[in-house]
CSV table of C-alpha atoms in Angstrom, one decimal:
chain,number,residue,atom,x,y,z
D,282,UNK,CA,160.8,100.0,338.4
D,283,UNK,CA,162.5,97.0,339.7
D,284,UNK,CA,163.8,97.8,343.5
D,285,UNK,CA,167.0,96.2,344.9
D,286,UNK,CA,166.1,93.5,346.6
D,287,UNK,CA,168.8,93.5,349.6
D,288,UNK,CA,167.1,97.1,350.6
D,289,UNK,CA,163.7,95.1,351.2
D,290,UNK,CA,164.8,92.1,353.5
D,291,UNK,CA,162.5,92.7,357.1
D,292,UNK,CA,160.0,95.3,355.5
D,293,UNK,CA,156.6,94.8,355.3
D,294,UNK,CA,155.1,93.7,352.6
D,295,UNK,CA,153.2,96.7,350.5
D,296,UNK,CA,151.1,96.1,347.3
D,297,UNK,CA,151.4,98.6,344.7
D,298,UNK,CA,149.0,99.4,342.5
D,299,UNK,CA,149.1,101.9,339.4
D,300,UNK,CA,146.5,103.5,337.4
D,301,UNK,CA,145.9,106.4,334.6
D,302,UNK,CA,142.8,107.4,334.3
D,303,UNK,CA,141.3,105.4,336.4
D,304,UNK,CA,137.6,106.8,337.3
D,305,UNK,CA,137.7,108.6,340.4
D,306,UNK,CA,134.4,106.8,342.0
D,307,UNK,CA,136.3,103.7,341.3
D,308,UNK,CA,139.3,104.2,342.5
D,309,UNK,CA,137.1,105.0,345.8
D,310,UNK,CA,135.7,102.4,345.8
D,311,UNK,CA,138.4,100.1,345.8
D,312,UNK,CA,140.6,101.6,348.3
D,313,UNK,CA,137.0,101.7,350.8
D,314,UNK,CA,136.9,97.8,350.3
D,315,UNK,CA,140.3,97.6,350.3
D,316,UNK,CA,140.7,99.1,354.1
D,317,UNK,CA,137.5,97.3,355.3
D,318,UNK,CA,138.7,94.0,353.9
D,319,UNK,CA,141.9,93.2,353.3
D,320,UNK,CA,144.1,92.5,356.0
D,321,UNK,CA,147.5,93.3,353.5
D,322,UNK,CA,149.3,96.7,352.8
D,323,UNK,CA,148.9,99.0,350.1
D,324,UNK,CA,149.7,101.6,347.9
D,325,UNK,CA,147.8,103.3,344.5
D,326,UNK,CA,148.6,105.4,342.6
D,327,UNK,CA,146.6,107.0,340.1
D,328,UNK,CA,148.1,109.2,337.1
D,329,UNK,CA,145.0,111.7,336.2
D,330,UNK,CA,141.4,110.8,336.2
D,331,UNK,CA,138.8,111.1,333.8
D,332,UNK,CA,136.2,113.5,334.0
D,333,UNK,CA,136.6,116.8,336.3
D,334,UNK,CA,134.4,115.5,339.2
D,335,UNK,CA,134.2,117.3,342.7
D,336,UNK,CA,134.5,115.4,345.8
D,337,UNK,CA,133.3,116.1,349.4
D,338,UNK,CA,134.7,114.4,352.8
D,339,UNK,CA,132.2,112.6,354.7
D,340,UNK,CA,131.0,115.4,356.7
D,341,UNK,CA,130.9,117.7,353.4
D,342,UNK,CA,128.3,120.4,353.1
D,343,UNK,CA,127.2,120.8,349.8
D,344,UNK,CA,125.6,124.1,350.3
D,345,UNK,CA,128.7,125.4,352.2
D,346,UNK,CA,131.1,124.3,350.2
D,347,UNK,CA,129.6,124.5,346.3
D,348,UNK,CA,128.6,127.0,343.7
D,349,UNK,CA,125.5,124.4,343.4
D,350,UNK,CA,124.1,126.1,340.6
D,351,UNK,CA,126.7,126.1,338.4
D,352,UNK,CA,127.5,122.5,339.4
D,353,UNK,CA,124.0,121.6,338.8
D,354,UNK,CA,123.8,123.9,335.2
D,355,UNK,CA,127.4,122.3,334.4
D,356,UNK,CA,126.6,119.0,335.2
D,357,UNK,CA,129.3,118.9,337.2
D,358,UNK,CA,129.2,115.2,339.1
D,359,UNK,CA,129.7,115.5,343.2
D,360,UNK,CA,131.1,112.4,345.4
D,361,UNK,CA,131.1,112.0,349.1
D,362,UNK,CA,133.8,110.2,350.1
D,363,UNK,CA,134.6,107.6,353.0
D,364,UNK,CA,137.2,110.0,354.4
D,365,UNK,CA,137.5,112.9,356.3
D,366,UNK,CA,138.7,116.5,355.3
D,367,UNK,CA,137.4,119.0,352.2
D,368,UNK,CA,136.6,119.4,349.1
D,369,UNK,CA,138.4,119.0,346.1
D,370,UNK,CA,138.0,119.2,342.1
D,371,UNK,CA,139.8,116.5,340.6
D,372,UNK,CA,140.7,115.6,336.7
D,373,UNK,CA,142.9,114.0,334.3
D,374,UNK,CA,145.6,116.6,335.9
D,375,UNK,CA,145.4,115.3,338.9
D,376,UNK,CA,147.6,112.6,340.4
D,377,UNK,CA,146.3,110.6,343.4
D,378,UNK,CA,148.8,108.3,346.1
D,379,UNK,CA,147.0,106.4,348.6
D,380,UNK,CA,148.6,104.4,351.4
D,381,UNK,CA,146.3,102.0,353.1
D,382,UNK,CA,148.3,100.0,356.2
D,383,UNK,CA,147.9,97.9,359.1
D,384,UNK,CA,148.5,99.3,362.4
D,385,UNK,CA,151.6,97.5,362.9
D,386,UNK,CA,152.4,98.1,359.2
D,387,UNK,CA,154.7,101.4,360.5
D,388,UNK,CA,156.4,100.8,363.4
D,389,UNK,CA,156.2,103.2,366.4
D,390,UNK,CA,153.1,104.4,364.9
D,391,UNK,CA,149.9,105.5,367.0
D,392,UNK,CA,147.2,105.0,364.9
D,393,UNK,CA,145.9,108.5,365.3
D,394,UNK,CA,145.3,111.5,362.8
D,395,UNK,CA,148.8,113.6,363.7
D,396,UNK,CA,150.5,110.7,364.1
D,397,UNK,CA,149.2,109.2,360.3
D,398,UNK,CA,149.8,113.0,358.7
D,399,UNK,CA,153.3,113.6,360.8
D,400,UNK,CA,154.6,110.0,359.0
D,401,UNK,CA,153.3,111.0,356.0
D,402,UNK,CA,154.8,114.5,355.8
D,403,UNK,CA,158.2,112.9,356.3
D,404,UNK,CA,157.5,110.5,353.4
D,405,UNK,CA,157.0,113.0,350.8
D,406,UNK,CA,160.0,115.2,353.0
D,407,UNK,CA,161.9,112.2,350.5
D,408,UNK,CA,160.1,112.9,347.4
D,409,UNK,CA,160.7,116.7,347.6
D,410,UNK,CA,163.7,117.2,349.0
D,411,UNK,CA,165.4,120.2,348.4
D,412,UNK,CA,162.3,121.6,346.1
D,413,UNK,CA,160.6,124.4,346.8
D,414,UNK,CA,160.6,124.4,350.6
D,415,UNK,CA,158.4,121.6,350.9
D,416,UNK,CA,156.6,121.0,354.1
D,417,UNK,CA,153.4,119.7,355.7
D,418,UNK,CA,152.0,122.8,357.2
D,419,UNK,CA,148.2,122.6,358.9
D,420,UNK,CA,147.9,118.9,357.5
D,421,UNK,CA,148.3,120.3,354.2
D,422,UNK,CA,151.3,119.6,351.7
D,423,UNK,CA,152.5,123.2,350.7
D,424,UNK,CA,155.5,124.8,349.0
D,425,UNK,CA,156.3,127.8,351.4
D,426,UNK,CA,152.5,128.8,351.9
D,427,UNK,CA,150.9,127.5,348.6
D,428,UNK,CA,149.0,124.1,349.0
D,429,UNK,CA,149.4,121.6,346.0
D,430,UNK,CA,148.0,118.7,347.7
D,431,UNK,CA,144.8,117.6,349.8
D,432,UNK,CA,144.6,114.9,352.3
D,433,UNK,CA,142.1,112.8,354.0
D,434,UNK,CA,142.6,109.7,356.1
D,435,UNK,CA,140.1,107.2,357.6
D,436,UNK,CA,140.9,105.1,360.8
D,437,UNK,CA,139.7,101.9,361.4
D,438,UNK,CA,140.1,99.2,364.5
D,439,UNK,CA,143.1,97.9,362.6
D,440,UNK,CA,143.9,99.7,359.5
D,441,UNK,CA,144.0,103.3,358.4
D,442,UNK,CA,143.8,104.7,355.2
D,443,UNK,CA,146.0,108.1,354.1
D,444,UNK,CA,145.1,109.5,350.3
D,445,UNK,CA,146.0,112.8,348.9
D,446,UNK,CA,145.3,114.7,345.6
D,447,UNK,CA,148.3,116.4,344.1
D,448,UNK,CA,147.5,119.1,341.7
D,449,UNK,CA,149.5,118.5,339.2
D,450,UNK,CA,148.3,121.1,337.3
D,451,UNK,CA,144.6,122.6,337.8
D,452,UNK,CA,142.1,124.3,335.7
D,453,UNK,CA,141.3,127.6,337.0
D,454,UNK,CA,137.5,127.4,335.8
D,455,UNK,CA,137.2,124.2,338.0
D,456,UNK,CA,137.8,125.9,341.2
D,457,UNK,CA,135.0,128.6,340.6
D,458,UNK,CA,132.9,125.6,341.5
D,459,UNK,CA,134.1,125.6,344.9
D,460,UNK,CA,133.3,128.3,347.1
D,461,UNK,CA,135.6,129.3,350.1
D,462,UNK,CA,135.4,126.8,352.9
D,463,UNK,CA,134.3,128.2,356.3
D,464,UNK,CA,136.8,125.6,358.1
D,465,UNK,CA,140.6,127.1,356.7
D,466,UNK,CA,144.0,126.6,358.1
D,467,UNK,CA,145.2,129.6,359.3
D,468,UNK,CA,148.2,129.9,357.1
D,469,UNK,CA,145.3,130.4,354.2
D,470,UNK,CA,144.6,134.0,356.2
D,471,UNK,CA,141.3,134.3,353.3
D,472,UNK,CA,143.0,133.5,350.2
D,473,UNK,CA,141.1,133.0,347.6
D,474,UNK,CA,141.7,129.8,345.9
D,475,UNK,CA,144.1,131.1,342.9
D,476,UNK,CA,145.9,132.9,345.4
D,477,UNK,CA,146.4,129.6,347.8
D,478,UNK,CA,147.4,127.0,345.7
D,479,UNK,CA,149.8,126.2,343.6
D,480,UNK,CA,151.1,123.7,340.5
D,481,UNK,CA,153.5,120.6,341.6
D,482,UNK,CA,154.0,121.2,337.6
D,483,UNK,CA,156.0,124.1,338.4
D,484,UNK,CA,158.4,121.9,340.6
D,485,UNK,CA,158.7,118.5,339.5
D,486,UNK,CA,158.2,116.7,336.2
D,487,UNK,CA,154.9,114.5,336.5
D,488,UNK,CA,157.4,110.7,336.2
D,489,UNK,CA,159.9,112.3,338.8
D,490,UNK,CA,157.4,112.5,341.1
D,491,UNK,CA,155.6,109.5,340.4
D,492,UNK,CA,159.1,107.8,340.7
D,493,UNK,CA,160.3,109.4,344.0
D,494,UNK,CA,157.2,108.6,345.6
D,495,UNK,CA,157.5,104.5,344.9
D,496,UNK,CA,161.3,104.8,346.1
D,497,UNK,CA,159.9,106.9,349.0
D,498,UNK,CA,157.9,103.6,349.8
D,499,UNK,CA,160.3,101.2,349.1
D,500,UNK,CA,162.6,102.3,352.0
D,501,UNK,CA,159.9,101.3,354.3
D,502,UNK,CA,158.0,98.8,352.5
D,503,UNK,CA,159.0,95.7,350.3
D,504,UNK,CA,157.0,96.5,346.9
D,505,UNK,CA,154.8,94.2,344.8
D,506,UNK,CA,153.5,95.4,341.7
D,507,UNK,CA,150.2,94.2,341.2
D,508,UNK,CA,147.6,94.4,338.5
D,509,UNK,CA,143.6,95.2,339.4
D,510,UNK,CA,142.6,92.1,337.5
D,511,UNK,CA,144.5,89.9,339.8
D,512,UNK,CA,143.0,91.2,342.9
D,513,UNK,CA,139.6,91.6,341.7
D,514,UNK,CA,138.2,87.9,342.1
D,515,UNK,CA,139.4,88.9,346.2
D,516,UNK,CA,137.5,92.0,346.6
D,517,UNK,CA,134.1,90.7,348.3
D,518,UNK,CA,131.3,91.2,346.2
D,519,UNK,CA,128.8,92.0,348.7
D,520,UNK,CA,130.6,94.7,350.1
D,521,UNK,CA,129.1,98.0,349.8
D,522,UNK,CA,131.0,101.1,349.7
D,523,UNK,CA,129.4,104.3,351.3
D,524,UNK,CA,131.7,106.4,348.8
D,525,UNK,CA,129.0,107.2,346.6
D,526,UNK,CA,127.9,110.4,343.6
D,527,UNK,CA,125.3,112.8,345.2
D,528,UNK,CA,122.0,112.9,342.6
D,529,UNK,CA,120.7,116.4,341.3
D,530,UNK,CA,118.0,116.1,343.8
D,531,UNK,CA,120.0,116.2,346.6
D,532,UNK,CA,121.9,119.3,345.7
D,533,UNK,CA,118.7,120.6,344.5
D,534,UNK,CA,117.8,120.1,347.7
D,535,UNK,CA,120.3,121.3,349.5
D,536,UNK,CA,120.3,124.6,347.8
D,537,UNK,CA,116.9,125.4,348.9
D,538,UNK,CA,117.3,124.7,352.7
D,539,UNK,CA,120.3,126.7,352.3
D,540,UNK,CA,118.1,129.5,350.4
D,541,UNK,CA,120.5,129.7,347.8
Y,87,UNK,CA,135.6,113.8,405.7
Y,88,UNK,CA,138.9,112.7,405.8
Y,89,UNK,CA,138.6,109.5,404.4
Y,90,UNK,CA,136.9,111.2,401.4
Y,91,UNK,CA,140.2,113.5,401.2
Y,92,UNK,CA,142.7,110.4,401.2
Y,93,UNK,CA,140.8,108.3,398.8
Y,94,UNK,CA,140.8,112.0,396.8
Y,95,UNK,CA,145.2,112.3,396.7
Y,96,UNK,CA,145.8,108.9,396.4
Y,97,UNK,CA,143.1,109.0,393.2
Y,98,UNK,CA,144.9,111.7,392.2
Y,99,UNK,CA,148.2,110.0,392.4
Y,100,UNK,CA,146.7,107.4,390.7
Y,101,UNK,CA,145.3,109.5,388.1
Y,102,UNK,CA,141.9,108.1,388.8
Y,103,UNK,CA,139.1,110.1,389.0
Y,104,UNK,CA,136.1,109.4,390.9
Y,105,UNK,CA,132.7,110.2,388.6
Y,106,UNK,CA,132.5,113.4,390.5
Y,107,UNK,CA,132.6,116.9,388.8
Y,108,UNK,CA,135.0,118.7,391.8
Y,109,UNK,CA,137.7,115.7,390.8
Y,110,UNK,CA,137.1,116.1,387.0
Y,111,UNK,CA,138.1,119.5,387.1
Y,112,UNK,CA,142.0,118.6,388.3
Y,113,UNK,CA,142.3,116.4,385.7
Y,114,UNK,CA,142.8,118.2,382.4
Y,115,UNK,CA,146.5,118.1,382.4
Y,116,UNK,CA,146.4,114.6,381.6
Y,117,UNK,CA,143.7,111.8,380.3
Y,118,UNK,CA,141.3,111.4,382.6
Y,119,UNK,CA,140.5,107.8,383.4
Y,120,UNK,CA,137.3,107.7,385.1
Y,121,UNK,CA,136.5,105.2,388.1
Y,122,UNK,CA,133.3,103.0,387.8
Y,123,UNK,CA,133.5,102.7,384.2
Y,124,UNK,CA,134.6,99.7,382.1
Y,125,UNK,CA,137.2,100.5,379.4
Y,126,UNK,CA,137.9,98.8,375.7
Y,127,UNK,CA,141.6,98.6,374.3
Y,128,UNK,CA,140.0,100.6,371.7
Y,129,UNK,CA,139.6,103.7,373.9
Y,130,UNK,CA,136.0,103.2,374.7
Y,131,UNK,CA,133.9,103.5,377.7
Y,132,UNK,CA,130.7,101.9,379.4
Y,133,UNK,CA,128.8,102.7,382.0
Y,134,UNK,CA,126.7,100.0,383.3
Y,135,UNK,CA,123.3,101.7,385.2
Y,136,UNK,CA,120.3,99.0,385.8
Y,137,UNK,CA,119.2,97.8,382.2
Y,138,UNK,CA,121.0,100.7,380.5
Y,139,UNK,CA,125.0,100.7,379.6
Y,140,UNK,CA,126.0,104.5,378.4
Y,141,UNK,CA,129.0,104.3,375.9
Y,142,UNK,CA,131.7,106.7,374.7
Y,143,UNK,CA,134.8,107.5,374.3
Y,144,UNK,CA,137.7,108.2,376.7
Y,145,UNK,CA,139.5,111.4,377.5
Y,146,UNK,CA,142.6,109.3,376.1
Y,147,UNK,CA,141.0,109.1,372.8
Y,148,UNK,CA,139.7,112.3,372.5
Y,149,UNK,CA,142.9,114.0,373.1
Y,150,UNK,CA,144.7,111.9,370.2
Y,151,UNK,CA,142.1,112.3,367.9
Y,152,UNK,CA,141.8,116.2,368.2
Y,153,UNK,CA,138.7,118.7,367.7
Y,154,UNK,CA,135.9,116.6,366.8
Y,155,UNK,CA,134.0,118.6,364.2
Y,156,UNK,CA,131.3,115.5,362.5
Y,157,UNK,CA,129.6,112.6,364.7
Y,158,UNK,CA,128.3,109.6,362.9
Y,159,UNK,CA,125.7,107.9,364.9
Y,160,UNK,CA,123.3,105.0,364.3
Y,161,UNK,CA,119.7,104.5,364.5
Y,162,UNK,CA,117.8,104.3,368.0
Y,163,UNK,CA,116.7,100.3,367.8
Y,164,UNK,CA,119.0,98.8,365.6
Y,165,UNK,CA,121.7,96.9,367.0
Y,166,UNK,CA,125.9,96.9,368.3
Y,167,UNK,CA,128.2,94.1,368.5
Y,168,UNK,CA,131.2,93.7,370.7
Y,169,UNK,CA,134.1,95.0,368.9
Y,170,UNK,CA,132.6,96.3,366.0
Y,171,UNK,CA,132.1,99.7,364.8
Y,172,UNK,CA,128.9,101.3,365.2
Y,173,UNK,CA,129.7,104.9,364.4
Y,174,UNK,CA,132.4,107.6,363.6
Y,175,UNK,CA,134.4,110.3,364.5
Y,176,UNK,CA,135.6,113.3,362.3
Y,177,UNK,CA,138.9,115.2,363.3
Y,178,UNK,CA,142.1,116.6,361.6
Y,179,UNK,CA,140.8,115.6,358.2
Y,180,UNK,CA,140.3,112.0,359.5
Y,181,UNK,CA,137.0,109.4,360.4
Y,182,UNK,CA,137.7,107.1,362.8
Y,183,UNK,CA,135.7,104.0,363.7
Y,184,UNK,CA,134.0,103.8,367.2
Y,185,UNK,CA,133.4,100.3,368.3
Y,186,UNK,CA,131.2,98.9,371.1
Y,187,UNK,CA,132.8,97.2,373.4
Y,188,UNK,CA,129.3,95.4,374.2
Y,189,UNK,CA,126.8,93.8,372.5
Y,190,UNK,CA,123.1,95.2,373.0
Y,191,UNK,CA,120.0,97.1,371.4
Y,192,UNK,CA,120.5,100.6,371.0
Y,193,UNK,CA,117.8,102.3,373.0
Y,194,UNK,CA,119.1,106.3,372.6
Y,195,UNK,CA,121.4,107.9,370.5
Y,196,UNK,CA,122.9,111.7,371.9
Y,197,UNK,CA,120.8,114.1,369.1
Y,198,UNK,CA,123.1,116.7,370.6
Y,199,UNK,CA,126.2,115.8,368.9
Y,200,UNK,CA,124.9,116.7,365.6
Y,201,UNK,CA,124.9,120.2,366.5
Y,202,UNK,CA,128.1,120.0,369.2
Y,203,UNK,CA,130.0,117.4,368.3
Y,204,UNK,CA,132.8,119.0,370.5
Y,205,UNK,CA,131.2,118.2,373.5
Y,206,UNK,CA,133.0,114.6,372.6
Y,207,UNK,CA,136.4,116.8,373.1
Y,208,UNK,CA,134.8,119.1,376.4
Y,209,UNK,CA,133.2,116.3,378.0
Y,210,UNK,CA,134.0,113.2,377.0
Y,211,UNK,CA,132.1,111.1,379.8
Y,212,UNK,CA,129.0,113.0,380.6
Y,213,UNK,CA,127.6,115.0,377.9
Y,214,UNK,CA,129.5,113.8,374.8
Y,215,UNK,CA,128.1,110.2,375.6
Y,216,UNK,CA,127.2,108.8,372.2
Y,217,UNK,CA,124.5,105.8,372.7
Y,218,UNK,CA,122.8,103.7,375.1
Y,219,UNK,CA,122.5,100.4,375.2
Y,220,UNK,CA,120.5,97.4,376.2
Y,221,UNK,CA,123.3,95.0,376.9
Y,222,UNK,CA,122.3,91.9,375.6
Y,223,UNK,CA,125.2,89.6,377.8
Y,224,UNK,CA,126.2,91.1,380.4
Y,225,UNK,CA,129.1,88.7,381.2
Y,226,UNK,CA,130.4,90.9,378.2
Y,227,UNK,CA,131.3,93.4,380.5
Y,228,UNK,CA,133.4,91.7,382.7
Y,229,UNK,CA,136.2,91.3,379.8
Y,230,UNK,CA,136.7,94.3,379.9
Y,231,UNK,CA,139.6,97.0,381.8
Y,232,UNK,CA,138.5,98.3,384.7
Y,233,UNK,CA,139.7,102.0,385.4
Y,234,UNK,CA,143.7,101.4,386.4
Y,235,UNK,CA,144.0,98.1,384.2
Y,236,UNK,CA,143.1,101.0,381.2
Y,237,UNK,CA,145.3,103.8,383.0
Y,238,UNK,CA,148.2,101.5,382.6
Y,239,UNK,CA,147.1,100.7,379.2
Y,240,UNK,CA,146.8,103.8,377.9
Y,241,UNK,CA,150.5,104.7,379.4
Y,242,UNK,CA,152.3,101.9,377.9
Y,243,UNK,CA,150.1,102.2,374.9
Y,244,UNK,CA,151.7,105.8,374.8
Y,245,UNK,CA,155.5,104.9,375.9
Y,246,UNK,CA,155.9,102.0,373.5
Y,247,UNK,CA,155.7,105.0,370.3
């Protein structure tokens, strides 16, 4: 989308990057690098990923939060993440926006968890504007008390990191793999997860919000489109990512500790 | 007596707070800033005793980053470096980095935050202490903010957003 110039004069500078289908691991693994080294703004976006894969926050459970068995008997890959936050099951219906900025990148902005979720609920207050009663409610991204996207961030001396999973759409299979998280916002009051969330496919058609997300941007950033080939020769090779899949054995593991 | 009640307002007025648990306990309207400690601009906190420098985070920190619910810590004997991260934080869906404000050997890590990493929110200077240190310059510590250089950090820090 080619954005009018004159609107960007004085912004910060903000890579954009756009996938579909773009593994999940990887794009993990990119935006971990991408916080820990590089000192530029940016923004991915990936349309769907491949395979339905679950993934944990840093601090994530497995016993707590999983139907291990059926994971395990579904082959069902698991990733802990770099971020904070819960657990989500993502696939190709799932569309992923990541922001990953300097301190200074938003001005007037503490680099703190509120602060980081408060901007970010007033950038997608653009995107969603007069739909379905949009709002961030608990650090979630709800319509009136239905969450259709999860967020995690991860704060570093001079960058932070803000990604979120929209659900598009969801299979309802999928979330039988997750059990009930003992950590819940309040607004959830014990909702089981069909009863919680909802479809952003119900409210926006999957362009228009791709769309309204980059404008969103570009009225705080100056864009450049950039491909993952051209940045790849940057992206230090001996950097290692703690984003990582969890092996059988660990789960196994897990489940017997937790005596399931 | 008395002169222990003066130095007790004007600390107060001050919003300094001597390393005393009576004066801690006035405090919780506001950070606390604690005197005797040296502070980073990153919000952390070391307490220099003989060989041994306790480190941490402030009150300041701890009240932006909000109910600490995961600690990351390191290994007892490996190593920090000035200004780099050495562990992490967990709250509102967030990790943030810690960083050292010295250089040193770690010689203990606090076990008890695995179990309580609240204590990081509860007490943030005596029993949510994260690692020990062997500091290995100690000229180190002399960069950085005593307790009302970081006092007025923290405020202008907090007016300028």
């Amino acid at each position: 989308m080619l954005l009018p110039q004159t609107r960007n004069i004085g912004l910060p500078m903000m890579n954009l990057m756009r996938f579909k289908g773009l593994p999940i691991l990887q794009q993990l693994h990119i935006e971990e690098q991408l916080l820990r080294t590089s000192s530029e703004n940016w923004c991915i976006i990936n349309d769907g990923t491949n395979d339905p894969t679950i993934v944990m926050g840093v601090s994530g459970k497995p016993a707590e939060l999983l139907e291990i068995e059926s994971v395990l008997h579904d082959q069902v890959p698991v990733i802990r993440r770099f971020t904070g936050g819960g657990t989500v099951i993502v696939d190709h219906e799932t569309i992923f926006v990541t922001f990953i900025c300097n301190k200074e990148a938003v001005p007037d902005l503490q680099p703190y968890p509120r602060s980081i979720m408060s901007w970010s609920g007033s950038l997608y207050s653009k995107v969603f504007q007069g739909i379905g009663d949009f709002r961030l409610r608990e650090n979630d991204y709800v319509f009136g008390n239905h969450k259709f996207g999860g967020n995690a961030q991860s704060i570093t001396k001079n960058k932070w990191i803000h990604h979120t999973s929209f659900l598009w759409d969801f299979n309802v299979r999928n979330m039988a793999y997750l059990k009930l998280p003992k950590r819940a916002p309040a607004y959830r009051s014990a909702r089981g997860h069909l009863d919680f969330i909802c479809r952003l496919n119900d409210y926006m058609p999957r362009s228009t919000f791709i769309d309204k997300t980059v404008e969103a941007a570009g009225t705080q950033f100056s864009l450049r489109s950039l491909e993952l080939e051209a940045i790849e020769t940057c992206l230090e090779t001996e950097f290692r990512p703690s984003t990582r899949f969890l092996t059988s054995e660990e789960l196994e593991v897990a489940a017997a500790v937790a005596g399931q | 007596m008395a002169l222990r009640m003066w130095a007790s307002s004007t600390a107060n007025a001050l919003k300094i707070s001597c390393a005393s648990k009576s004066l801690l306990s006035l405090s919780r309207c506001f950070a606390t800033v604690l005197d005797g400690l040296k502070y980073a601009e990153s919000h952390e906190w070391v307490k220099h005793e003989g060989s041994v420098a306790t480190i941490g985070i402030t009150d300041h920190a701890q009240d932006h980053l909000g109910e600490v619910v995961f600690v990351e810590l390191p290994e007892s004997g490996g190593s920090v470096s000035k200004g780099k991260g050495f562990g992490a934080v967990e709250s509102v869906k967030a990790t943030s980095d810690v960083n050292s404000p010295i250089s040193g050997e770690i010689v203990e890590v606090n076990s008890k935050l695995s179990e309580a990493p609240g204590l990081i929110n509860s007490s943030p200077y005596e029993e949510g202490w994260m690692i020990k240190v062997k500091p290995r310059s100690p000229s180190e510590l002399e960069s950085l903010m005593g307790s009302k250089e970081y006092t007025k950090f923290c405020e202008e820090e907090d007016a300028s957003h």
